[in-house]
Coordinates of C-alpha atoms in Angstrom, one line a residue:
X20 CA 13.8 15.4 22.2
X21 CA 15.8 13.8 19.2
X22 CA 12.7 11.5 17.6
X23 CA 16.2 10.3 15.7
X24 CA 17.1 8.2 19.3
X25 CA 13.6 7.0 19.4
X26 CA 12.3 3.2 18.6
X27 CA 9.3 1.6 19.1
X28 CA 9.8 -2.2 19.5
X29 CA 8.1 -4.9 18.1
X30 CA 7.6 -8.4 19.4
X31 CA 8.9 -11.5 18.3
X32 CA 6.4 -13.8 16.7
X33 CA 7.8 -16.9 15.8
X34 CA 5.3 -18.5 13.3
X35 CA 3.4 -15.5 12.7
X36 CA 1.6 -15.7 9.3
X37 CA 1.5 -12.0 8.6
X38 CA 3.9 -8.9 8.9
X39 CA 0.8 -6.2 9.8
X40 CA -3.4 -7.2 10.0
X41 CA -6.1 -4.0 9.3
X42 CA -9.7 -4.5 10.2
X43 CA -11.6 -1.8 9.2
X44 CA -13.1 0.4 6.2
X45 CA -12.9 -0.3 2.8
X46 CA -15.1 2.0 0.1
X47 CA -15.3 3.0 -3.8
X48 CA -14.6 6.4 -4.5
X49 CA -16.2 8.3 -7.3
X50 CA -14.0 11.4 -7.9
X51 CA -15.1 14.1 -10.1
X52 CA -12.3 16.6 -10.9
X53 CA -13.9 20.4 -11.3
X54 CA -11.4 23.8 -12.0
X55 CA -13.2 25.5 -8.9
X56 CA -15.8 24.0 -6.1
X57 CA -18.7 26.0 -6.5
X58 CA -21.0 28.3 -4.0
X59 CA -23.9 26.7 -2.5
X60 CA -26.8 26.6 -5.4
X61 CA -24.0 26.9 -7.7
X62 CA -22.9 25.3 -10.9
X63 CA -20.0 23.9 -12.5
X64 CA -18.7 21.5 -15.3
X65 CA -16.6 18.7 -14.4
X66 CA -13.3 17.8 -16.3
X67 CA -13.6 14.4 -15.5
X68 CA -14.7 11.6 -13.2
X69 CA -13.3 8.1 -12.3
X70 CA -14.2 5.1 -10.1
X71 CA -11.4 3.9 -7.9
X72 CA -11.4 2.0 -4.6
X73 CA -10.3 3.3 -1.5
X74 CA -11.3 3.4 2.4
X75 CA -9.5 3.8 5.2
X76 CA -8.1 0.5 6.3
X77 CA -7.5 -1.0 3.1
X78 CA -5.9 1.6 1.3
X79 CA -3.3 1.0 4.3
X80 CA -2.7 -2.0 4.0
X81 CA -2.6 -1.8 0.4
X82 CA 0.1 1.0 0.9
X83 CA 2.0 -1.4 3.3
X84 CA 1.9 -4.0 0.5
X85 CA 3.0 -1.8 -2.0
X86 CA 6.0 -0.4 0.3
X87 CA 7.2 -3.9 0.5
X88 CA 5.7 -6.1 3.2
X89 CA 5.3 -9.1 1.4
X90 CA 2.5 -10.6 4.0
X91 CA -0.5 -8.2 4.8
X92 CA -4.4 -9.3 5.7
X93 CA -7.2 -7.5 5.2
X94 CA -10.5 -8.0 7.2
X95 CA -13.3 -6.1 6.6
X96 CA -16.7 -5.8 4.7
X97 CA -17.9 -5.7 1.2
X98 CA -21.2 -5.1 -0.2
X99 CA -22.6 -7.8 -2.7
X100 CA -22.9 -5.6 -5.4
X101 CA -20.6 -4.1 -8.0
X102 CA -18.9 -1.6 -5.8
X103 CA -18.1 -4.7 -3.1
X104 CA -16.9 -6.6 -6.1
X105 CA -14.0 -3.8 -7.6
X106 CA -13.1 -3.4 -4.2
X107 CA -12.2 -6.9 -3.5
X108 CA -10.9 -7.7 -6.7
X109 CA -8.4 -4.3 -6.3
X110 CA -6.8 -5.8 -2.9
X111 CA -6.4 -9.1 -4.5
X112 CA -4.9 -8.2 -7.5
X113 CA -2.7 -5.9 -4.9
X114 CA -1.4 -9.1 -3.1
X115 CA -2.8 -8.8 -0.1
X116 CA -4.7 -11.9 1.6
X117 CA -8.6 -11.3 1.8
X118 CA -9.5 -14.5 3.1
X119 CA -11.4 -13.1 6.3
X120 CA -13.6 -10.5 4.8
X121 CA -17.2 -10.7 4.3
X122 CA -19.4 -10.7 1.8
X123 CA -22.6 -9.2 3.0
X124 CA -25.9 -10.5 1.4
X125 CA -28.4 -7.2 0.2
X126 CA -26.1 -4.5 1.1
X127 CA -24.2 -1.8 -1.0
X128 CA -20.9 -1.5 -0.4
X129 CA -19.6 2.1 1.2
X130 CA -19.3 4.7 -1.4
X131 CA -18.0 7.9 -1.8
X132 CA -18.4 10.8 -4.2
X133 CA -15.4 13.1 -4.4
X134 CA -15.2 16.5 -5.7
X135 CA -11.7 17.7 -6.1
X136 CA -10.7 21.2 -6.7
X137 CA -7.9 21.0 -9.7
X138 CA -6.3 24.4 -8.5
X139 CA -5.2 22.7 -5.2
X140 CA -6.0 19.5 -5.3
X141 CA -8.2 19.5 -1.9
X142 CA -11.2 17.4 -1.9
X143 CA -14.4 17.4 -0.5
X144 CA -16.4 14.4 0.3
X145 CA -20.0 13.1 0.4
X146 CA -20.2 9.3 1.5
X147 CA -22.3 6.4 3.1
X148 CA -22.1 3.2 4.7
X149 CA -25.3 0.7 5.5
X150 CA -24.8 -0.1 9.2
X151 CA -25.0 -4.2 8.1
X152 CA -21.2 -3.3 6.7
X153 CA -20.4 -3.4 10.1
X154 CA -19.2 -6.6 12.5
X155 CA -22.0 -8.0 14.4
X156 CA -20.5 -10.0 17.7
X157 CA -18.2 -12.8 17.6
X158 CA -18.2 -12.7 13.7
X159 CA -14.3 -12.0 13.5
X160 CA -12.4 -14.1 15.6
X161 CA -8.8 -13.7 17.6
X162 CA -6.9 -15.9 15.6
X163 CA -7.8 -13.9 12.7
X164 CA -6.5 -10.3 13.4
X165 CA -4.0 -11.9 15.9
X166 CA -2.0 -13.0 13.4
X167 CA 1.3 -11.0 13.4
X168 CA 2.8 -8.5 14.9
X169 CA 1.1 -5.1 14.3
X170 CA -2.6 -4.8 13.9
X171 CA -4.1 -1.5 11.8
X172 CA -7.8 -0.5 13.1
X173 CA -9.9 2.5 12.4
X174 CA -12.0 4.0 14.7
X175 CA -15.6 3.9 12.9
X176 CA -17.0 -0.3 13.8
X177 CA -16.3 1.0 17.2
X178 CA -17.7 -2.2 18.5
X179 CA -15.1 -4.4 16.6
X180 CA -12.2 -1.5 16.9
X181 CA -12.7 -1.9 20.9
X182 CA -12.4 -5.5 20.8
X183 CA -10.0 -6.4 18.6
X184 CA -7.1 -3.8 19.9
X185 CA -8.0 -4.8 23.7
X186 CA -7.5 -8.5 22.5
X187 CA -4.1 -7.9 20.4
X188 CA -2.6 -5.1 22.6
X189 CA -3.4 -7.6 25.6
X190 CA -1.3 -10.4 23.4
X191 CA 1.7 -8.0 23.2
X192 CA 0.8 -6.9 19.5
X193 CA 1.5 -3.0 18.5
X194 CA -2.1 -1.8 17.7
X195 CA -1.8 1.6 15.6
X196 CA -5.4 3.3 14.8
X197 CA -6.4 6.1 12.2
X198 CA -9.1 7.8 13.7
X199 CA -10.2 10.9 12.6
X200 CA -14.2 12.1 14.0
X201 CA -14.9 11.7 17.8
X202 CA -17.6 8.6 17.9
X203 CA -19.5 7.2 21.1
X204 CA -16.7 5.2 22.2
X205 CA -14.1 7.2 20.9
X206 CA -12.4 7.8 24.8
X207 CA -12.7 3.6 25.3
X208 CA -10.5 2.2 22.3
X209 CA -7.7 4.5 22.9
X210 CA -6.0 3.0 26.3
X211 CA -5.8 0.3 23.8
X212 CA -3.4 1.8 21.4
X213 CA 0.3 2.2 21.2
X214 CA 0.2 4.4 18.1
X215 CA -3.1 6.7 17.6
X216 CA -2.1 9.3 14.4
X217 CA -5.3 11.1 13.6
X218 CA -6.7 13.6 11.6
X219 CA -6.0 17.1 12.8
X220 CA -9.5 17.6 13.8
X221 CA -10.2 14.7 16.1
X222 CA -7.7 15.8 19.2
X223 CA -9.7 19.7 19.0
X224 CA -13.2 18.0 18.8
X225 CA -12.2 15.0 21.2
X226 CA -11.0 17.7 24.0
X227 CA -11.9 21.2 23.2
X228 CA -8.7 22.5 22.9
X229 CA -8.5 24.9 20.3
X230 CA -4.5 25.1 20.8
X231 CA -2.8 21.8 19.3
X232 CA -0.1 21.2 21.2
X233 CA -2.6 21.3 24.0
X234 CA -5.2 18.7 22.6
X235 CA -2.7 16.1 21.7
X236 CA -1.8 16.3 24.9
X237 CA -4.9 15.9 26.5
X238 CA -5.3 12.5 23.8
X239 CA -2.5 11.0 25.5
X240 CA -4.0 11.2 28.8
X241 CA -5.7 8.9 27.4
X242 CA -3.4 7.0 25.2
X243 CA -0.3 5.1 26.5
X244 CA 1.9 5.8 23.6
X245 CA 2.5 7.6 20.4
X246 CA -0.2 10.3 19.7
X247 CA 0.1 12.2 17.0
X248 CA -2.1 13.9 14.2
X249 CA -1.5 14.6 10.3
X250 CA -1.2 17.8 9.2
X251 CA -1.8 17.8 5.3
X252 CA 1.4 19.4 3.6
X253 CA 2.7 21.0 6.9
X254 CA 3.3 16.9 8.0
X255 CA 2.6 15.8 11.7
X256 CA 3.0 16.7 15.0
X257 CA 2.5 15.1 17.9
X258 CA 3.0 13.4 21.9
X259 CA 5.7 11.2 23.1
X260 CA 6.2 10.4 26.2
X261 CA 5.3 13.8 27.6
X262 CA 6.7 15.9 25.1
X263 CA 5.9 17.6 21.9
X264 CA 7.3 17.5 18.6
X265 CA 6.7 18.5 15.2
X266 CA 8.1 17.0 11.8
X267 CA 7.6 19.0 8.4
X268 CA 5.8 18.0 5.1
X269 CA 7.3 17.4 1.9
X270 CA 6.1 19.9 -0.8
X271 CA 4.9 18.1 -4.1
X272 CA 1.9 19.2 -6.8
X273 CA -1.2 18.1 -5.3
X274 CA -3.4 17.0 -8.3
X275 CA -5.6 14.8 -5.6
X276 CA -5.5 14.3 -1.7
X277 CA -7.7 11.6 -1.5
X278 CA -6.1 8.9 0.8
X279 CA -3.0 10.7 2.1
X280 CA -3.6 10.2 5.4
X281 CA -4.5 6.4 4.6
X282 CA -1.4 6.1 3.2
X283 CA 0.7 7.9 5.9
X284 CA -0.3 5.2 7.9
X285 CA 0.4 2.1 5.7
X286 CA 3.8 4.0 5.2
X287 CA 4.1 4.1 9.2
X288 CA 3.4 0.5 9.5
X289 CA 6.2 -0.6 7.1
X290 CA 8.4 1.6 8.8
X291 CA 7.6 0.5 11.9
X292 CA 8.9 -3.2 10.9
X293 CA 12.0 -2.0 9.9
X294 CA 12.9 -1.2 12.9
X295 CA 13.4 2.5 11.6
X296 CA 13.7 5.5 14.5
X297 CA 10.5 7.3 15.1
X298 CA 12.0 10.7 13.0
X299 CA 12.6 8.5 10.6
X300 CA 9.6 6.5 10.1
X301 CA 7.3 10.2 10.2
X302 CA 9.1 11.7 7.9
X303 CA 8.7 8.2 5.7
X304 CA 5.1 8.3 6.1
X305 CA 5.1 12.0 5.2
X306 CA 7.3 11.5 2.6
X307 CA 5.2 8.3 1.1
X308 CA 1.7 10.8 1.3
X309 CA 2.9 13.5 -0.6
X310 CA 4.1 11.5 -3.5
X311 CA 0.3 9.6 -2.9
X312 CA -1.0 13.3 -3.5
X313 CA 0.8 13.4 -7.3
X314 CA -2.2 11.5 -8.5
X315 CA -5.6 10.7 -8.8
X316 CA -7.8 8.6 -6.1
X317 CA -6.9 7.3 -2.7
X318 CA -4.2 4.6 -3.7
X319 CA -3.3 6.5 -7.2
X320 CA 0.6 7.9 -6.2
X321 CA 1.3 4.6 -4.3
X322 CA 5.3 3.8 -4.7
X323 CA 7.5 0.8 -3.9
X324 CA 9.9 2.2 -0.3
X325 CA 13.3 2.8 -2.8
X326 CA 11.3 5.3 -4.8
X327 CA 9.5 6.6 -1.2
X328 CA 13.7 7.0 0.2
X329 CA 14.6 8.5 -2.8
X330 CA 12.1 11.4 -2.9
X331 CA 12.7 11.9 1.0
X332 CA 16.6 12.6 0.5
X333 CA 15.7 15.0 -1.9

């Protein structure tokens, strides 16, 4: 299969006030940067530690932005407290419109500590998220997230998830998700989606294939159109169409991977709208997540697309 001959069409929205829409995660990540992650009971001292927001969804979009779509919405939830407040003020000083997300009265924001290990830059992370961060019924509407031609989900609000790619994909929108743990209703969203790229655990846990050629196919069973999951620096592999494919990192100094696979997909999303072939738009995305990796924090290595191009020629 040449992924070179491969496109995945858009529709024509006439009017449409957005390029891409993301409903889902948002959080504020406090990353502590140690020289090695110690045993259970151990002890270490930290080089340093920073607060910088991140989360799933919005780190994305933000990516998208930051590629070079000039419209991108993001609808999701924010805490009322200080954490909610440097989230929202990062995605609007990062040009994207925040007009539909909520403010939720009494409620923390999601958080996250981060331990990153300097040698390789892995991470390991520790988070929470009050269930009121969630939507409750009705409280997004269609004209909201229907509002151009791709819509970005994630797979964790599985109530809002469900509904809001069964209403878009049934509108002819592309609906892409990042999912990346096997939830309750994990199986339901994804006969919804046109593009599913997890993480590489979900297809293993989601069919008990320990081979993964074998679990992403058993994911698009389920899934009508591209499967695929993100491998770290080894890139992505994945499902189209009945057959299997693989596409190979790019090899940078990882000083933090906090958000690569957030950014992959904001990366896929602008490549998507270009019009770009499918070989073409992975190795984009893979090419726009390892330069996110050069960096501290989940948005930290974020580059305009001619700088992205540039490093993938090399």
């Amino acid at each position: 299969m040449d992924l070179n001959n491969i496109r995945i069409p858009i529709p024509k929205m006439d009017g449409a006030a957005f390029d891409a829409v993301g409903v889902g995660l948002n959080a504020v990540d406090r990353i502590v940067t140690v020289d090695r992650y110690p045993e259970l009971g151990g002890k270490v001292a930290f080089r340093d530690e920073r607060v910088l927001p991140g989360g799933q969804v919005a780190t994305a979009m933000l990516a998208a932005r930051v590629l070079g779509l000039p419209r991108v919405r993001y609808i999701g939830k924010v805490g009322d407290d200080a954490f909610g407040r440097i989230q929202l003020e990062s995605l609007a000083a990062g040009g994207l419109d925040t007009a539909c997300v909520r403010v939720e009265p009494d409620t923390p924001n999601q958080s996250a500590l981060i331990v990153v290990d300097a040698a390789t830059g892995e991470r390991t992370i520790f988070w929470q998220r009050s269930e009121r961060l969630d939507f409750r019924p009705g409280e997004i509407r269609p004209k909201e997230y229907c509002a151009a031609p791709v819509l970005h989900v994630d797979g964790h609000d599985e109530a809002m998830a469900v509904e809001c790619a069964c209403t878009a994909r049934a509108r002819g929108i592309v609906t892409v998700l990042d999912i990346d743990k096997v939830r309750p209703r994990s199986r339901e969203i994804l006969p919804h989606i046109d593009c599913c790229i997890s993480s590489e655990s979900f297809p293993h846990t989601l069919t008990g294939e320990a081979d993964l050629e074998r679990a992403l196919r058993g994911v698009a069973a389920l899934c009508p159109g591209l499967v695929a999951a993100t491998l770290g620096p080894r890139g992505v592999a994945g499902v189209w169409r009945g057959e299997y494919f693989e596409v190979s990192g790019c090899t940078v100094r990882c000083v933090d991977s906090t958000g690569a696979g957030d950014v992959f997909h904001g990366a896929f999303i602008y490549a998507l709208l270009q019009g770009w072939s499918l070989g073409r738009m992975l190795r984009f995305a893979n090419a726009a997540a390892a330069l996110n990796c050069t960096a501290p924090g989940a948005r930290g290595g974020l580059r305009p697309a001619a700088d992205v191009m540039e490093f993938m020629e090399r």
